[in-house]
Amino acid sequence: MTTEQSEPSTVPVPAPTTEEMVRANQANWDARTPVHVASEFYGLDGSRTAEHWFAPFEWTDLGDLAGRDVLHLQCHLGTETAAFAERGAAHTVGLDFSAAAVAEARRLAEEAGRNVEFVRSDVHRAVQALDGRRFDVIYTGKGALCYLPDLTTWAGIVSSLLRPGGTFYLVEFHPLLDALGPTPSPDRQELRLHHDYLGGRGPLRSDTPSTYTDGPPVEGATTSYEWRHGLGEVISAVVGAGLTVQLVRETELLPWKRFDAMVPSENGWWRLPPSEPIVPLLYALRAVKA
Protein backbone atom coordinates (compact mmCIF):
# COMPACT_ATOMS: atom_id res chain seq x y z
CA MET A 1 0.00 0.00 0.00
CA THR A 2 1.41 3.40 -0.92
CA THR A 3 0.56 6.80 0.53
CA GLU A 4 0.49 9.82 -1.72
CA GLN A 5 0.91 13.29 -0.24
CA SER A 6 -1.76 15.68 -1.46
CA GLU A 7 -0.78 18.97 -3.06
CA PRO A 8 -1.64 22.18 -1.19
CA SER A 9 -4.73 24.00 -2.37
CA THR A 10 -4.10 26.60 -5.07
CA VAL A 11 -7.57 28.14 -5.14
CA PRO A 12 -7.02 31.84 -5.93
CA VAL A 13 -8.03 34.35 -3.29
CA PRO A 14 -10.25 37.04 -4.82
CA ALA A 15 -8.88 40.58 -4.70
CA PRO A 16 -10.66 42.83 -2.21
CA THR A 17 -13.22 45.26 -3.53
CA THR A 18 -12.67 49.00 -3.23
CA GLU A 19 -15.25 49.13 -0.45
CA GLU A 20 -13.42 46.36 1.43
CA MET A 21 -10.13 48.22 1.07
CA VAL A 22 -11.67 51.42 2.42
CA ARG A 23 -13.06 49.46 5.39
CA ALA A 24 -9.59 47.98 5.98
CA ASN A 25 -8.14 51.49 6.05
CA GLN A 26 -10.79 52.56 8.55
CA ALA A 27 -9.94 49.64 10.84
CA ASN A 28 -6.23 50.40 10.45
CA TRP A 29 -6.72 54.04 11.52
CA ASP A 30 -8.81 52.90 14.49
CA ALA A 31 -5.88 50.69 15.49
CA ARG A 32 -3.32 53.47 14.92
CA THR A 33 -5.17 56.01 17.05
CA PRO A 34 -4.03 54.93 20.56
CA VAL A 35 -0.44 54.77 19.32
CA HIS A 36 -0.68 58.28 17.89
CA VAL A 37 -2.36 59.68 21.00
CA ALA A 38 0.50 58.43 23.19
CA SER A 39 3.27 59.44 20.78
CA GLU A 40 5.80 62.24 21.20
CA PHE A 41 5.27 62.91 17.48
CA TYR A 42 1.82 64.45 18.01
CA GLY A 43 2.80 66.12 21.27
CA LEU A 44 -0.70 66.01 22.75
CA ASP A 45 0.87 66.56 26.18
CA GLY A 46 1.31 70.19 25.17
CA SER A 47 4.75 69.93 23.63
CA ARG A 48 3.28 70.84 20.22
CA THR A 49 0.58 73.35 19.41
CA ALA A 50 -1.91 73.33 16.55
CA GLU A 51 0.19 75.97 14.76
CA HIS A 52 3.12 73.55 14.51
CA TRP A 53 1.38 71.63 11.73
CA PHE A 54 1.06 74.64 9.40
CA ALA A 55 3.63 76.29 7.15
CA PRO A 56 3.49 80.10 7.23
CA PHE A 57 2.32 80.22 3.60
CA GLU A 58 -0.83 78.31 4.54
CA TRP A 59 -2.17 81.19 6.62
CA THR A 60 -1.25 83.63 3.87
CA ASP A 61 -3.17 81.54 1.35
CA LEU A 62 -6.19 81.01 3.61
CA GLY A 63 -6.53 84.63 4.69
CA ASP A 64 -8.62 85.85 7.59
CA LEU A 65 -10.83 83.09 9.02
CA ALA A 66 -12.76 85.30 11.45
CA GLY A 67 -16.50 84.71 11.16
CA ARG A 68 -16.14 81.94 8.57
CA ASP A 69 -17.43 78.35 8.79
CA VAL A 70 -14.54 75.91 8.31
CA LEU A 71 -14.65 72.19 7.51
CA HIS A 72 -11.56 69.99 7.89
CA LEU A 73 -11.96 66.75 5.94
CA GLN A 74 -10.05 63.63 7.08
CA CYS A 75 -9.01 65.40 10.27
CA HIS A 76 -7.71 62.41 12.31
CA LEU A 77 -7.09 63.67 15.89
CA GLY A 78 -8.04 67.26 15.10
CA THR A 79 -4.53 68.57 15.77
CA GLU A 80 -4.82 70.91 12.78
CA THR A 81 -8.57 71.45 13.14
CA ALA A 82 -7.99 73.23 16.45
CA ALA A 83 -6.01 76.00 14.74
CA PHE A 84 -9.02 77.17 12.73
CA ALA A 85 -11.05 77.69 15.90
CA GLU A 86 -8.10 79.45 17.55
CA ARG A 87 -7.90 81.83 14.57
CA GLY A 88 -11.48 82.98 14.96
CA ALA A 89 -13.57 80.74 12.72
CA ALA A 90 -17.28 81.15 13.47
CA HIS A 91 -17.75 77.38 13.52
CA THR A 92 -15.18 74.65 12.95
CA VAL A 93 -16.04 71.06 11.99
CA GLY A 94 -13.65 68.13 11.66
CA LEU A 95 -14.71 64.97 9.82
CA ASP A 96 -12.99 61.58 9.84
CA PHE A 97 -13.95 57.96 9.21
CA SER A 98 -12.18 56.57 12.31
CA ALA A 99 -14.48 56.28 15.33
CA ALA A 100 -11.45 56.03 17.62
CA ALA A 101 -9.87 59.19 16.19
CA VAL A 102 -13.11 61.19 16.38
CA ALA A 103 -13.60 60.14 20.01
CA GLU A 104 -10.10 61.34 20.87
CA ALA A 105 -10.56 64.57 18.90
CA ARG A 106 -13.75 65.32 20.85
CA ARG A 107 -12.02 64.59 24.15
CA LEU A 108 -9.06 66.82 23.34
CA ALA A 109 -11.31 69.69 22.23
CA GLU A 110 -13.42 69.43 25.38
CA GLU A 111 -10.35 69.36 27.64
CA ALA A 112 -8.96 72.45 25.90
CA GLY A 113 -12.31 74.26 26.02
CA ARG A 114 -12.46 74.60 22.22
CA ASN A 115 -15.77 74.97 20.43
CA VAL A 116 -15.06 72.43 17.67
CA GLU A 117 -17.52 69.87 16.30
CA PHE A 118 -16.31 66.46 15.14
CA VAL A 119 -18.33 64.18 12.86
CA ARG A 120 -17.60 60.55 12.15
CA SER A 121 -18.05 59.76 8.46
CA ASP A 122 -16.27 58.45 5.42
CA VAL A 123 -15.54 61.47 3.23
CA HIS A 124 -17.62 59.85 0.48
CA ARG A 125 -20.72 60.21 2.71
CA ALA A 126 -19.83 63.65 4.06
CA VAL A 127 -22.74 65.47 2.42
CA GLN A 128 -25.28 63.23 4.16
CA ALA A 129 -23.35 63.14 7.45
CA LEU A 130 -23.28 66.94 7.60
CA ASP A 131 -27.02 67.21 6.89
CA GLY A 132 -26.60 69.37 3.83
CA ARG A 133 -24.59 72.09 5.58
CA ARG A 134 -22.25 74.23 3.47
CA PHE A 135 -18.98 75.90 4.44
CA ASP A 136 -16.95 78.98 3.61
CA VAL A 137 -13.61 77.13 3.80
CA ILE A 138 -12.76 73.46 3.32
CA TYR A 139 -9.27 72.27 4.29
CA THR A 140 -7.68 68.86 3.81
CA GLY A 141 -4.40 67.12 3.18
CA LYS A 142 -1.05 66.04 4.62
CA GLY A 143 -1.63 62.36 4.04
CA ALA A 144 -5.32 62.34 3.07
CA LEU A 145 -5.60 61.85 -0.70
CA CYS A 146 -3.68 58.57 -0.79
CA TYR A 147 -6.62 56.93 1.01
CA LEU A 148 -9.11 58.00 -1.66
CA PRO A 149 -9.63 55.67 -4.63
CA ASP A 150 -11.46 58.14 -6.91
CA LEU A 151 -10.57 61.83 -6.96
CA THR A 152 -13.33 62.76 -9.41
CA THR A 153 -15.96 61.65 -6.90
CA TRP A 154 -14.05 63.30 -4.03
CA ALA A 155 -13.77 66.67 -5.79
CA GLY A 156 -17.49 66.64 -6.55
CA ILE A 157 -18.21 66.12 -2.85
CA VAL A 158 -15.90 68.98 -1.91
CA SER A 159 -17.72 71.26 -4.36
CA SER A 160 -21.10 70.21 -2.95
CA LEU A 161 -19.96 71.15 0.57
CA LEU A 162 -18.79 74.65 -0.41
CA ARG A 163 -20.94 77.75 -0.40
CA PRO A 164 -20.77 79.97 -3.49
CA GLY A 165 -17.61 82.04 -3.16
CA GLY A 166 -16.14 79.49 -0.76
CA THR A 167 -12.50 78.43 -0.70
CA PHE A 168 -11.07 74.92 -0.97
CA TYR A 169 -7.50 74.57 0.28
CA LEU A 170 -5.45 71.39 -0.08
CA VAL A 171 -1.97 70.92 1.39
CA GLU A 172 -0.65 67.50 0.53
CA PHE A 173 2.51 65.44 0.29
CA HIS A 174 3.87 65.77 -3.22
CA PRO A 175 3.45 62.66 -5.37
CA LEU A 176 7.19 62.83 -6.04
CA LEU A 177 7.81 62.42 -2.31
CA ASP A 178 5.56 59.37 -2.21
CA ALA A 179 7.49 57.89 -5.13
CA LEU A 180 10.89 58.34 -3.46
CA GLY A 181 12.55 55.93 -1.07
CA PRO A 182 15.98 55.76 0.60
CA THR A 183 18.59 53.41 -0.86
CA PRO A 184 21.75 52.74 1.19
CA SER A 185 25.04 53.58 -0.52
CA PRO A 186 28.61 53.15 0.78
CA ASP A 187 28.76 56.59 2.41
CA ARG A 188 25.12 57.80 2.72
CA GLN A 189 21.49 57.15 1.91
CA GLU A 190 20.39 58.11 -1.58
CA LEU A 191 16.83 58.88 -2.57
CA ARG A 192 15.63 57.01 -5.62
CA LEU A 193 12.29 56.32 -7.28
CA HIS A 194 10.82 53.27 -5.55
CA HIS A 195 7.11 53.67 -6.27
CA ASP A 196 4.79 54.97 -8.99
CA TYR A 197 4.33 58.72 -9.28
CA LEU A 198 1.15 58.32 -11.34
CA GLY A 199 -1.89 56.27 -10.47
CA GLY A 200 -3.46 53.64 -12.67
CA ARG A 201 -2.00 50.38 -11.35
CA GLY A 202 -4.18 50.07 -8.29
CA PRO A 203 -3.42 50.73 -4.64
CA LEU A 204 -0.29 49.76 -2.74
CA ARG A 205 -1.05 47.23 0.00
CA SER A 206 0.82 47.52 3.27
CA ASP A 207 0.72 45.11 6.21
CA THR A 208 2.90 46.43 9.01
CA PRO A 209 2.59 47.04 12.75
CA SER A 210 4.61 50.26 12.47
CA THR A 211 3.25 53.73 11.82
CA TYR A 212 4.85 57.08 11.02
CA THR A 213 5.03 58.04 14.69
CA ASP A 214 7.04 56.76 17.61
CA GLY A 215 5.44 54.38 20.06
CA PRO A 216 4.52 50.71 20.35
CA PRO A 217 3.45 48.52 17.44
CA VAL A 218 -0.08 48.82 16.11
CA GLU A 219 -2.24 46.00 17.43
CA GLY A 220 -5.03 44.38 15.45
CA ALA A 221 -5.76 45.73 11.99
CA THR A 222 -2.38 46.31 10.35
CA THR A 223 -3.39 46.18 6.67
CA SER A 224 -3.92 49.39 4.68
CA TYR A 225 -4.21 50.45 1.04
CA GLU A 226 -2.92 53.63 -0.59
CA TRP A 227 -3.76 55.01 -4.03
CA ARG A 228 -1.32 57.11 -6.08
CA HIS A 229 -2.49 60.43 -7.51
CA GLY A 230 -0.27 62.60 -9.70
CA LEU A 231 -0.49 66.37 -9.52
CA GLY A 232 -2.24 66.53 -12.90
CA GLU A 233 -4.94 64.14 -11.70
CA VAL A 234 -5.57 66.25 -8.59
CA ILE A 235 -5.84 69.54 -10.48
CA SER A 236 -8.01 68.03 -13.21
CA ALA A 237 -10.41 66.60 -10.61
CA VAL A 238 -10.76 69.96 -8.85
CA VAL A 239 -11.31 71.85 -12.11
CA GLY A 240 -13.72 69.18 -13.31
CA ALA A 241 -15.84 69.72 -10.20
CA GLY A 242 -16.43 73.33 -11.26
CA LEU A 243 -13.89 74.97 -8.96
CA THR A 244 -11.48 77.66 -10.19
CA VAL A 245 -7.86 77.03 -9.23
CA GLN A 246 -6.21 80.25 -8.02
CA LEU A 247 -2.78 79.00 -7.05
CA VAL A 248 -0.57 75.93 -6.79
CA ARG A 249 2.54 75.95 -4.60
CA GLU A 250 5.36 73.43 -4.42
CA THR A 251 7.79 73.49 -1.51
CA GLU A 252 10.81 71.53 -0.27
CA LEU A 253 9.53 71.66 3.34
CA LEU A 254 7.93 68.89 5.40
CA PRO A 255 6.42 69.10 8.90
CA TRP A 256 8.46 66.12 10.09
CA LYS A 257 11.68 64.26 9.35
CA ARG A 258 10.67 61.81 6.63
CA PHE A 259 14.24 60.76 5.72
CA ASP A 260 17.31 60.39 7.94
CA ALA A 261 19.31 62.92 5.90
CA MET A 262 16.81 65.75 6.42
CA VAL A 263 17.86 68.85 8.37
CA PRO A 264 15.80 71.45 10.29
CA SER A 265 14.58 74.51 8.38
CA GLU A 266 14.23 78.02 9.75
CA ASN A 267 10.59 77.53 10.79
CA GLY A 268 11.18 74.21 12.58
CA TRP A 269 10.07 72.05 9.66
CA TRP A 270 12.44 69.78 7.71
CA ARG A 271 14.18 69.84 4.32
CA LEU A 272 16.84 67.86 2.51
CA PRO A 273 20.42 69.07 3.15
CA PRO A 274 22.03 71.64 0.81
CA SER A 275 24.11 68.88 -0.76
CA GLU A 276 20.94 67.34 -2.25
CA PRO A 277 18.85 68.64 -5.18
CA ILE A 278 15.90 70.85 -4.28
CA VAL A 279 12.79 68.82 -5.08
CA PRO A 280 9.12 69.36 -4.13
CA LEU A 281 8.04 67.42 -1.05
CA LEU A 282 4.76 69.19 -0.31
CA TYR A 283 2.29 71.14 -2.42
CA ALA A 284 -0.67 73.40 -1.84
CA LEU A 285 -3.67 74.15 -4.04
CA ARG A 286 -6.31 76.85 -3.52
CA ALA A 287 -9.54 76.90 -5.49
CA VAL A 288 -12.81 78.81 -5.20
CA LYS A 289 -16.41 78.03 -6.05
CA ALA A 290 -18.21 80.57 -8.22
Short mmCIF file of C-alpha atoms in Angstrom, two decimals, residues 54-203:
data_model
loop_
_atom_site.label_atom_id
_atom_site.label_comp_id
_atom_site.label_asym_id
_atom_site.label_seq_id
_atom_site.Cartn_x
_atom_site.Cartn_y
_atom_site.Cartn_z
CA PHE A 54 1.06 74.64 9.40
CA ALA A 55 3.63 76.29 7.15
CA PRO A 56 3.49 80.10 7.23
CA PHE A 57 2.32 80.22 3.60
CA GLU A 58 -0.83 78.31 4.54
CA TRP A 59 -2.17 81.19 6.62
CA THR A 60 -1.25 83.63 3.87
CA ASP A 61 -3.17 81.54 1.35
CA LEU A 62 -6.19 81.01 3.61
CA GLY A 63 -6.53 84.63 4.69
CA ASP A 64 -8.62 85.85 7.59
CA LEU A 65 -10.83 83.09 9.02
CA ALA A 66 -12.76 85.30 11.45
CA GLY A 67 -16.50 84.71 11.16
CA ARG A 68 -16.14 81.94 8.57
CA ASP A 69 -17.43 78.35 8.79
CA VAL A 70 -14.54 75.91 8.31
CA LEU A 71 -14.65 72.19 7.51
CA HIS A 72 -11.56 69.99 7.89
CA LEU A 73 -11.96 66.75 5.94
CA GLN A 74 -10.05 63.63 7.08
CA CYS A 75 -9.01 65.40 10.27
CA HIS A 76 -7.71 62.41 12.31
CA LEU A 77 -7.09 63.67 15.89
CA GLY A 78 -8.04 67.26 15.10
CA THR A 79 -4.53 68.57 15.77
CA GLU A 80 -4.82 70.91 12.78
CA THR A 81 -8.57 71.45 13.14
CA ALA A 82 -7.99 73.23 16.45
CA ALA A 83 -6.01 76.00 14.74
CA PHE A 84 -9.02 77.17 12.73
CA ALA A 85 -11.05 77.69 15.90
CA GLU A 86 -8.10 79.45 17.55
CA ARG A 87 -7.90 81.83 14.57
CA GLY A 88 -11.48 82.98 14.96
CA ALA A 89 -13.57 80.74 12.72
CA ALA A 90 -17.28 81.15 13.47
CA HIS A 91 -17.75 77.38 13.52
CA THR A 92 -15.18 74.65 12.95
CA VAL A 93 -16.04 71.06 11.99
CA GLY A 94 -13.65 68.13 11.66
CA LEU A 95 -14.71 64.97 9.82
CA ASP A 96 -12.99 61.58 9.84
CA PHE A 97 -13.95 57.96 9.21
CA SER A 98 -12.18 56.57 12.31
CA ALA A 99 -14.48 56.28 15.33
CA ALA A 100 -11.45 56.03 17.62
CA ALA A 101 -9.87 59.19 16.19
CA VAL A 102 -13.11 61.19 16.38
CA ALA A 103 -13.60 60.14 20.01
CA GLU A 104 -10.10 61.34 20.87
CA ALA A 105 -10.56 64.57 18.90
CA ARG A 106 -13.75 65.32 20.85
CA ARG A 107 -12.02 64.59 24.15
CA LEU A 108 -9.06 66.82 23.34
CA ALA A 109 -11.31 69.69 22.23
CA GLU A 110 -13.42 69.43 25.38
CA GLU A 111 -10.35 69.36 27.64
CA ALA A 112 -8.96 72.45 25.90
CA GLY A 113 -12.31 74.26 26.02
CA ARG A 114 -12.46 74.60 22.22
CA ASN A 115 -15.77 74.97 20.43
CA VAL A 116 -15.06 72.43 17.67
CA GLU A 117 -17.52 69.87 16.30
CA PHE A 118 -16.31 66.46 15.14
CA VAL A 119 -18.33 64.18 12.86
CA ARG A 120 -17.60 60.55 12.15
CA SER A 121 -18.05 59.76 8.46
CA ASP A 122 -16.27 58.45 5.42
CA VAL A 123 -15.54 61.47 3.23
CA HIS A 124 -17.62 59.85 0.48
CA ARG A 125 -20.72 60.21 2.71
CA ALA A 126 -19.83 63.65 4.06
CA VAL A 127 -22.74 65.47 2.42
CA GLN A 128 -25.28 63.23 4.16
CA ALA A 129 -23.35 63.14 7.45
CA LEU A 130 -23.28 66.94 7.60
CA ASP A 131 -27.02 67.21 6.89
CA GLY A 132 -26.60 69.37 3.83
CA ARG A 133 -24.59 72.09 5.58
CA ARG A 134 -22.25 74.23 3.47
CA PHE A 135 -18.98 75.90 4.44
CA ASP A 136 -16.95 78.98 3.61
CA VAL A 137 -13.61 77.13 3.80
CA ILE A 138 -12.76 73.46 3.32
CA TYR A 139 -9.27 72.27 4.29
CA THR A 140 -7.68 68.86 3.81
CA GLY A 141 -4.40 67.12 3.18
CA LYS A 142 -1.05 66.04 4.62
CA GLY A 143 -1.63 62.36 4.04
CA ALA A 144 -5.32 62.34 3.07
CA LEU A 145 -5.60 61.85 -0.70
CA CYS A 146 -3.68 58.57 -0.79
CA TYR A 147 -6.62 56.93 1.01
CA LEU A 148 -9.11 58.00 -1.66
CA PRO A 149 -9.63 55.67 -4.63
CA ASP A 150 -11.46 58.14 -6.91
CA LEU A 151 -10.57 61.83 -6.96
CA THR A 152 -13.33 62.76 -9.41
CA THR A 153 -15.96 61.65 -6.90
CA TRP A 154 -14.05 63.30 -4.03
CA ALA A 155 -13.77 66.67 -5.79
CA GLY A 156 -17.49 66.64 -6.55
CA ILE A 157 -18.21 66.12 -2.85
CA VAL A 158 -15.90 68.98 -1.91
CA SER A 159 -17.72 71.26 -4.36
CA SER A 160 -21.10 70.21 -2.95
CA LEU A 161 -19.96 71.15 0.57
CA LEU A 162 -18.79 74.65 -0.41
CA ARG A 163 -20.94 77.75 -0.40
CA PRO A 164 -20.77 79.97 -3.49
CA GLY A 165 -17.61 82.04 -3.16
CA GLY A 166 -16.14 79.49 -0.76
CA THR A 167 -12.50 78.43 -0.70
CA PHE A 168 -11.07 74.92 -0.97
CA TYR A 169 -7.50 74.57 0.28
CA LEU A 170 -5.45 71.39 -0.08
CA VAL A 171 -1.97 70.92 1.39
CA GLU A 172 -0.65 67.50 0.53
CA PHE A 173 2.51 65.44 0.29
CA HIS A 174 3.87 65.77 -3.22
CA PRO A 175 3.45 62.66 -5.37
CA LEU A 176 7.19 62.83 -6.04
CA LEU A 177 7.81 62.42 -2.31
CA ASP A 178 5.56 59.37 -2.21
CA ALA A 179 7.49 57.89 -5.13
CA LEU A 180 10.89 58.34 -3.46
CA GLY A 181 12.55 55.93 -1.07
CA PRO A 182 15.98 55.76 0.60
CA THR A 183 18.59 53.41 -0.86
CA PRO A 184 21.75 52.74 1.19
CA SER A 185 25.04 53.58 -0.52
CA PRO A 186 28.61 53.15 0.78
CA ASP A 187 28.76 56.59 2.41
CA ARG A 188 25.12 57.80 2.72
CA GLN A 189 21.49 57.15 1.91
CA GLU A 190 20.39 58.11 -1.58
CA LEU A 191 16.83 58.88 -2.57
CA ARG A 192 15.63 57.01 -5.62
CA LEU A 193 12.29 56.32 -7.28
CA HIS A 194 10.82 53.27 -5.55
CA HIS A 195 7.11 53.67 -6.27
CA ASP A 196 4.79 54.97 -8.99
CA TYR A 197 4.33 58.72 -9.28
CA LEU A 198 1.15 58.32 -11.34
CA GLY A 199 -1.89 56.27 -10.47
CA GLY A 200 -3.46 53.64 -12.67
CA ARG A 201 -2.00 50.38 -11.35
CA GLY A 202 -4.18 50.07 -8.29
CA PRO A 203 -3.42 50.73 -4.64
#
